[in-house]
């Protein structure tokens, strides 16, 4: 089960520690086959620091390792939304949902992106699907949440 991370106001020490940890793991992985989970988690740490372009690069690298990584696709959509690249975010959401139609996080992210595009009726329909999967799904919406992998 993915762990939900909301990046609103992380403590500064958590950010630097997480980034340092993921950086050292990623450096090790440069010698070994790339690990999409490590790259995804590094992207989450970078996103929490507001380093969106670097986070996007980490999620893209994770997808190069495993194009069916739903975590990386969802997180890519979240970061693209933060960068106001909404059409690309829609495509990332659709790809995540093509991989797993029952991923609540992907449905919520998709609803968030549609809302930002002013497509409120579509956003409500998408969020209704998320609520059908989990009645608490709407609580995820305000956080623009990214997911780490174990």
Coordinates of N, CA and C in Angstrom, one line a residue:
X1 N 0.8 -1.2 0.0 CA 0.0 0.0 0.0 C 0.9 1.2 0.0
X2 N 0.6 2.2 -0.9 CA 1.4 3.4 -0.9 C 1.3 4.2 0.4
X3 N 2.3 4.9 0.7 CA 2.2 5.9 1.8 C 2.0 7.2 1.3
X4 N 1.0 7.9 1.7 CA 0.6 9.2 1.3 C 1.5 10.3 1.9
X5 N 2.1 11.2 1.1 CA 2.9 12.2 1.7 C 2.3 13.5 1.2
X6 N 2.0 14.4 2.1 CA 1.5 15.7 1.8 C 2.6 16.8 2.0
X7 N 2.9 17.5 0.9 CA 4.1 18.3 1.0 C 3.9 19.7 1.4
X8 N 2.8 20.1 2.1 CA 2.5 21.5 2.4 C 3.5 22.2 3.2
X9 N 3.9 21.7 4.4 CA 4.8 22.4 5.3 C 5.7 21.4 6.0
X10 N 6.6 20.7 5.2 CA 7.5 19.8 5.9 C 8.5 20.5 6.7
X11 N 9.0 19.8 7.7 CA 10.1 20.4 8.5 C 11.4 20.5 7.7
X12 N 12.1 21.5 7.8 CA 13.3 21.7 7.0 C 14.3 20.5 7.2
X13 N 14.5 20.1 8.4 CA 15.5 19.0 8.7 C 15.0 17.7 8.0
X14 N 13.7 17.5 8.0 CA 13.2 16.3 7.3 C 13.6 16.4 5.8
X15 N 13.5 17.6 5.2 CA 13.8 17.7 3.8 C 15.2 17.4 3.4
X16 N 16.1 18.0 4.2 CA 17.5 17.8 3.9 C 17.9 16.4 4.2
X17 N 17.5 15.8 5.2 CA 17.8 14.5 5.6 C 17.3 13.5 4.5
X18 N 16.0 13.7 4.1 CA 15.4 12.8 3.0 C 16.2 13.0 1.7
X19 N 16.5 14.2 1.3 CA 17.1 14.5 0.1 C 18.5 13.8 0.1
X20 N 19.2 14.0 1.2 CA 20.6 13.4 1.4 C 20.5 11.9 1.3
X21 N 19.6 11.3 1.9 CA 19.4 9.9 1.9 C 19.1 9.4 0.5
X22 N 18.2 10.0 -0.2 CA 17.8 9.6 -1.5 C 18.9 9.8 -2.5
X23 N 19.7 10.9 -2.3 CA 20.8 11.2 -3.2 C 21.9 10.1 -3.1
X24 N 22.2 9.7 -1.8 CA 23.2 8.7 -1.7 C 22.7 7.4 -2.2
X25 N 21.5 7.0 -2.0 CA 21.0 5.8 -2.6 C 21.0 5.9 -4.1
X26 N 20.6 7.0 -4.7 CA 20.6 7.1 -6.1 C 22.0 7.1 -6.7
X27 N 23.0 7.6 -6.0 CA 24.4 7.5 -6.5 C 24.8 6.1 -6.5
X28 N 24.4 5.3 -5.5 CA 24.8 3.9 -5.5 C 24.1 3.2 -6.7
X29 N 22.8 3.6 -7.0 CA 22.1 3.0 -8.0 C 22.7 3.3 -9.4
X30 N 23.5 4.3 -9.5 CA 24.1 4.6 -10.8 C 25.0 3.5 -11.2
X31 N 25.6 2.8 -10.2 CA 26.5 1.7 -10.5 C 25.7 0.4 -10.7
X32 N 24.5 0.3 -10.2 CA 23.7 -0.9 -10.3 C 22.5 -0.5 -11.2
X33 N 21.7 -1.5 -11.6 CA 20.5 -1.2 -12.4 C 19.6 -0.2 -11.6
X34 N 19.1 0.7 -12.3 CA 18.2 1.7 -11.7 C 17.0 1.1 -11.0
X35 N 16.6 1.6 -9.9 CA 15.5 1.2 -9.1 C 14.4 2.2 -9.2
X36 N 13.3 1.9 -9.8 CA 12.2 2.9 -9.9 C 11.7 3.4 -8.6
X37 N 11.6 2.5 -7.6 CA 11.1 3.0 -6.3 C 12.0 4.0 -5.7
X38 N 13.3 3.8 -5.8 CA 14.3 4.8 -5.2 C 14.2 6.1 -6.0
X39 N 14.1 6.1 -7.3 CA 14.0 7.3 -8.1 C 12.7 8.0 -7.7
X40 N 11.6 7.3 -7.6 CA 10.3 7.9 -7.2 C 10.4 8.5 -5.9
X41 N 10.9 7.8 -4.9 CA 11.0 8.4 -3.5 C 11.9 9.6 -3.5
X42 N 13.0 9.6 -4.3 CA 13.9 10.8 -4.4 C 13.1 12.0 -5.0
X43 N 12.2 11.7 -6.0 CA 11.4 12.7 -6.6 C 10.4 13.3 -5.5
X44 N 9.9 12.5 -4.7 CA 9.0 12.9 -3.6 C 9.8 13.9 -2.7
X45 N 11.0 13.5 -2.3 CA 11.8 14.3 -1.4 C 12.1 15.7 -2.1
X46 N 12.4 15.7 -3.4 CA 12.6 16.9 -4.1 C 11.4 17.8 -4.2
X47 N 10.3 17.1 -4.4 CA 9.0 17.8 -4.5 C 8.6 18.5 -3.2
X48 N 8.9 17.8 -2.1 CA 8.6 18.4 -0.8 C 9.5 19.7 -0.5
X49 N 10.6 19.8 -1.2 CA 11.5 20.9 -1.1 C 11.1 22.0 -2.1
X50 N 10.2 21.8 -2.9 CA 9.8 22.8 -3.9 C 10.7 22.7 -5.1
X51 N 11.5 21.7 -5.3 CA 12.4 21.6 -6.4 C 11.7 20.7 -7.5
X52 N 10.7 21.4 -8.1 CA 9.8 20.7 -9.0 C 10.4 20.1 -10.3
X53 N 11.3 20.9 -10.9 CA 11.9 20.4 -12.1 C 12.8 19.2 -11.8
X54 N 13.5 19.2 -10.7 CA 14.3 18.1 -10.3 C 13.5 16.9 -10.0
X55 N 12.4 17.1 -9.3 CA 11.4 16.0 -9.0 C 10.9 15.4 -10.2
X56 N 10.5 16.3 -11.2 CA 10.0 15.8 -12.5 C 11.0 14.9 -13.2
X57 N 12.3 15.3 -13.1 CA 13.3 14.5 -13.7 C 13.4 13.1 -13.0
X58 N 13.3 13.1 -11.7 CA 13.4 11.8 -11.0 C 12.2 10.9 -11.3
X59 N 11.0 11.5 -11.4 CA 9.9 10.7 -11.8 C 10.0 10.2 -13.2
X60 N 10.5 11.0 -14.1 CA 10.8 10.6 -15.5 C 11.8 9.4 -15.6
X61 N 12.8 9.5 -14.8 CA 13.8 8.5 -14.7 C 13.2 7.2 -14.2
X62 N 12.4 7.3 -13.2 CA 11.7 6.1 -12.7 C 10.8 5.4 -13.8
X63 N 10.2 6.3 -14.6 CA 9.4 5.7 -15.7 C 10.2 5.1 -16.8
X64 N 11.4 5.6 -17.0 CA 12.3 5.0 -17.9 C 12.7 3.5 -17.5
X65 N 12.8 3.3 -16.2 CA 13.0 2.0 -15.6 C 11.8 1.1 -15.7
X66 N 10.7 1.7 -15.4 CA 9.4 0.9 -15.4 C 8.3 1.8 -15.8
X67 N 7.9 1.7 -17.1 CA 6.8 2.6 -17.6 C 5.5 2.3 -17.0
X68 N 5.3 1.3 -16.3 CA 4.0 1.0 -15.6 C 4.0 1.3 -14.1
X69 N 4.9 2.2 -13.7 CA 5.0 2.6 -12.3 C 3.9 3.6 -12.0
X70 N 2.8 3.2 -11.4 CA 1.7 4.1 -11.2 C 2.1 5.2 -10.2
X71 N 3.0 4.9 -9.3 CA 3.4 5.9 -8.3 C 4.1 7.1 -9.1
X72 N 5.0 6.7 -10.0 CA 5.7 7.7 -10.7 C 4.8 8.5 -11.7
X73 N 3.8 7.8 -12.3 CA 2.9 8.5 -13.2 C 2.0 9.5 -12.4
X74 N 1.5 9.1 -11.2 CA 0.7 10.0 -10.4 C 1.5 11.1 -9.9
X75 N 2.7 10.9 -9.4 CA 3.6 11.9 -8.9 C 4.0 12.9 -10.0
X76 N 4.2 12.4 -11.2 CA 4.5 13.2 -12.3 C 3.4 14.2 -12.6
X77 N 2.1 13.7 -12.5 CA 1.0 14.5 -12.7 C 0.9 15.6 -11.6
X78 N 1.2 15.3 -10.4 CA 1.1 16.3 -9.3 C 2.1 17.4 -9.6
X79 N 3.4 17.0 -9.9 CA 4.4 18.0 -10.1 C 4.1 18.8 -11.4
X80 N 3.6 18.2 -12.4 CA 3.3 18.9 -13.6 C 2.2 20.0 -13.3
X81 N 1.3 19.6 -12.4 CA 0.2 20.6 -12.0 C 0.8 21.7 -11.3
X82 N 1.8 21.5 -10.4 CA 2.5 22.5 -9.7 C 3.2 23.5 -10.6
X83 N 3.7 22.9 -11.7 CA 4.4 23.7 -12.7 C 3.5 24.3 -13.8
X84 N 2.2 24.2 -13.5 CA 1.1 24.7 -14.4 C 1.2 24.1 -15.8
X85 N 1.6 22.9 -15.9 CA 1.6 22.2 -17.2 C 0.5 21.2 -17.2
X86 N -0.7 21.7 -17.2 CA -1.9 21.0 -16.9 C -2.3 19.9 -18.0
X87 N -2.1 20.2 -19.3 CA -2.4 19.2 -20.3 C -1.5 18.0 -20.1
X88 N -0.2 18.2 -19.8 CA 0.7 17.1 -19.6 C 0.3 16.3 -18.3
X89 N -0.2 17.0 -17.3 CA -0.7 16.4 -16.1 C -1.9 15.5 -16.4
X90 N -2.8 15.9 -17.3 CA -4.0 15.1 -17.7 C -3.5 13.8 -18.3
X91 N -2.5 13.9 -19.2 CA -2.0 12.7 -19.8 C -1.3 11.8 -18.8
X92 N -0.6 12.3 -17.9 CA 0.0 11.5 -16.8 C -1.1 10.8 -16.0
X93 N -2.1 11.5 -15.7 CA -3.2 10.9 -14.9 C -3.9 9.8 -15.7
X94 N -4.1 10.0 -17.0 CA -4.8 9.0 -17.8 C -3.9 7.7 -17.9
X95 N -2.6 8.0 -18.0 CA -1.7 6.8 -18.1 C -1.7 6.0 -16.7
X96 N -1.7 6.7 -15.6 CA -1.8 6.0 -14.3 C -3.1 5.2 -14.2
X97 N -4.2 5.8 -14.7 CA -5.5 5.1 -14.6 C -5.5 3.9 -15.6
X98 N -4.8 4.0 -16.7 CA -4.8 2.9 -17.6 C -4.0 1.7 -17.0
X99 N -3.1 2.0 -16.1 CA -2.3 1.0 -15.5 C -3.2 0.3 -14.3
X100 N -3.9 1.2 -13.6 CA -4.7 0.7 -12.4 C -5.9 1.5 -12.2
X101 N -7.0 1.1 -12.7 CA -8.3 1.9 -12.6 C -8.8 2.0 -11.1
X102 N -8.2 1.2 -10.2 CA -8.7 1.3 -8.8 C -7.7 2.1 -7.9
X103 N -6.8 2.9 -8.5 CA -5.9 3.7 -7.7 C -6.6 5.0 -7.3
X104 N -6.9 5.1 -6.1 CA -7.6 6.3 -5.6 C -6.8 7.5 -5.8
X105 N -5.5 7.4 -5.5 CA -4.7 8.6 -5.6 C -4.7 9.2 -7.1
X106 N -4.7 8.3 -8.1 CA -4.7 8.7 -9.4 C -6.0 9.4 -9.8
X107 N -7.1 8.8 -9.3 CA -8.4 9.5 -9.5 C -8.5 10.8 -8.9
X108 N -8.0 11.0 -7.7 CA -8.0 12.3 -7.0 C -7.1 13.3 -7.7
X109 N -6.0 12.8 -8.1 CA -5.1 13.8 -8.8 C -5.7 14.2 -10.1
X110 N -6.4 13.3 -10.8 CA -7.0 13.6 -12.1 C -8.2 14.6 -11.8
X111 N -8.9 14.4 -10.8 CA -10.0 15.4 -10.4 C -9.4 16.7 -10.1
X112 N -8.3 16.8 -9.4 CA -7.6 18.0 -9.1 C -7.2 18.8 -10.3
X113 N -6.6 18.0 -11.3 CA -6.1 18.6 -12.5 C -7.3 19.2 -13.3
X114 N -8.4 18.4 -13.5 CA -9.5 18.8 -14.2 C -10.1 20.1 -13.6
X115 N -10.2 20.1 -12.3 CA -10.6 21.3 -11.6 C -9.8 22.6 -11.9
X116 N -8.5 22.4 -11.9 CA -7.6 23.5 -12.3 C -7.8 23.9 -13.7
X117 N -8.2 23.0 -14.6 CA -8.5 23.4 -16.0 C -9.9 24.0 -16.1
X118 N -10.6 24.1 -15.0 CA -12.0 24.7 -15.1 C -13.0 23.7 -15.6
X119 N -12.7 22.4 -15.7 CA -13.6 21.4 -16.1 C -14.3 20.8 -14.8
X120 N -15.1 21.6 -14.2 CA -15.7 21.3 -12.9 C -16.6 20.1 -12.9
X121 N -17.4 20.0 -14.0 CA -18.4 18.8 -14.0 C -17.6 17.5 -14.2
X122 N -16.6 17.5 -15.1 CA -15.7 16.3 -15.2 C -15.0 16.0 -13.9
X123 N -14.5 17.1 -13.3 CA -13.8 16.9 -12.0 C -14.7 16.2 -11.0
X124 N -15.9 16.7 -10.9 CA -16.9 16.1 -9.9 C -17.1 14.6 -10.3
X125 N -17.3 14.3 -11.5 CA -17.5 12.9 -11.9 C -16.3 12.0 -11.6
X126 N -15.1 12.5 -11.8 CA -13.9 11.8 -11.5 C -13.8 11.6 -10.0
X127 N -14.0 12.6 -9.2 CA -13.9 12.5 -7.7 C -15.0 11.6 -7.2
X128 N -16.2 11.5 -7.9 CA -17.2 10.6 -7.5 C -16.7 9.1 -7.6
X129 N -15.9 8.9 -8.7 CA -15.4 7.5 -8.9 C -14.4 7.2 -7.7
X130 N -13.6 8.2 -7.4 CA -12.7 8.0 -6.2 C -13.4 7.7 -5.0
X131 N -14.5 8.5 -4.7 CA -15.3 8.2 -3.5 C -16.0 6.9 -3.6
X132 N -16.4 6.4 -4.7 CA -16.9 5.0 -4.8 C -15.9 4.0 -4.4
X133 N -14.6 4.3 -4.7 CA -13.6 3.3 -4.3 C -13.2 3.5 -2.8
X134 N -13.3 4.7 -2.3 CA -13.0 5.0 -0.9 C -13.8 6.3 -0.5
X135 N -14.7 6.2 0.4 CA -15.5 7.4 0.8 C -14.7 8.5 1.4
X136 N -13.5 8.2 1.8 CA -12.6 9.3 2.4 C -11.7 9.9 1.3
X137 N -11.9 9.6 0.0 CA -11.0 10.0 -1.1 C -10.9 11.5 -1.2
X138 N -12.0 12.2 -1.0 CA -12.0 13.7 -1.2 C -11.0 14.4 -0.2
X139 N -10.8 13.7 0.9 CA -9.8 14.3 1.9 C -8.4 14.4 1.3
X140 N -8.1 13.7 0.3 CA -6.8 13.7 -0.3 C -6.7 14.9 -1.3
X141 N -7.8 15.5 -1.7 CA -7.7 16.5 -2.8 C -7.0 17.7 -2.4
X142 N -7.2 18.3 -1.2 CA -6.5 19.6 -0.9 C -5.0 19.5 -0.8
X143 N -4.4 18.3 -0.6 CA -3.0 18.1 -0.4 C -2.2 18.0 -1.6
X144 N -2.8 17.9 -2.8 CA -1.9 17.7 -4.0 C -0.9 16.6 -3.7
X145 N -1.3 15.4 -3.3 CA -0.4 14.5 -2.7 C 0.5 13.7 -3.6
X146 N 1.7 13.4 -3.2 CA 2.6 12.5 -3.9 C 2.7 11.3 -3.0
X147 N 3.1 10.2 -3.7 CA 3.2 8.9 -3.0 C 4.6 8.3 -3.0
X148 N 5.0 7.9 -1.8 CA 6.3 7.2 -1.7 C 6.1 5.7 -1.8
X149 N 7.1 5.0 -2.2 CA 7.0 3.5 -2.3 C 7.9 2.9 -1.2
X150 N 7.4 1.8 -0.7 CA 8.2 1.1 0.4 C 9.5 0.5 -0.2

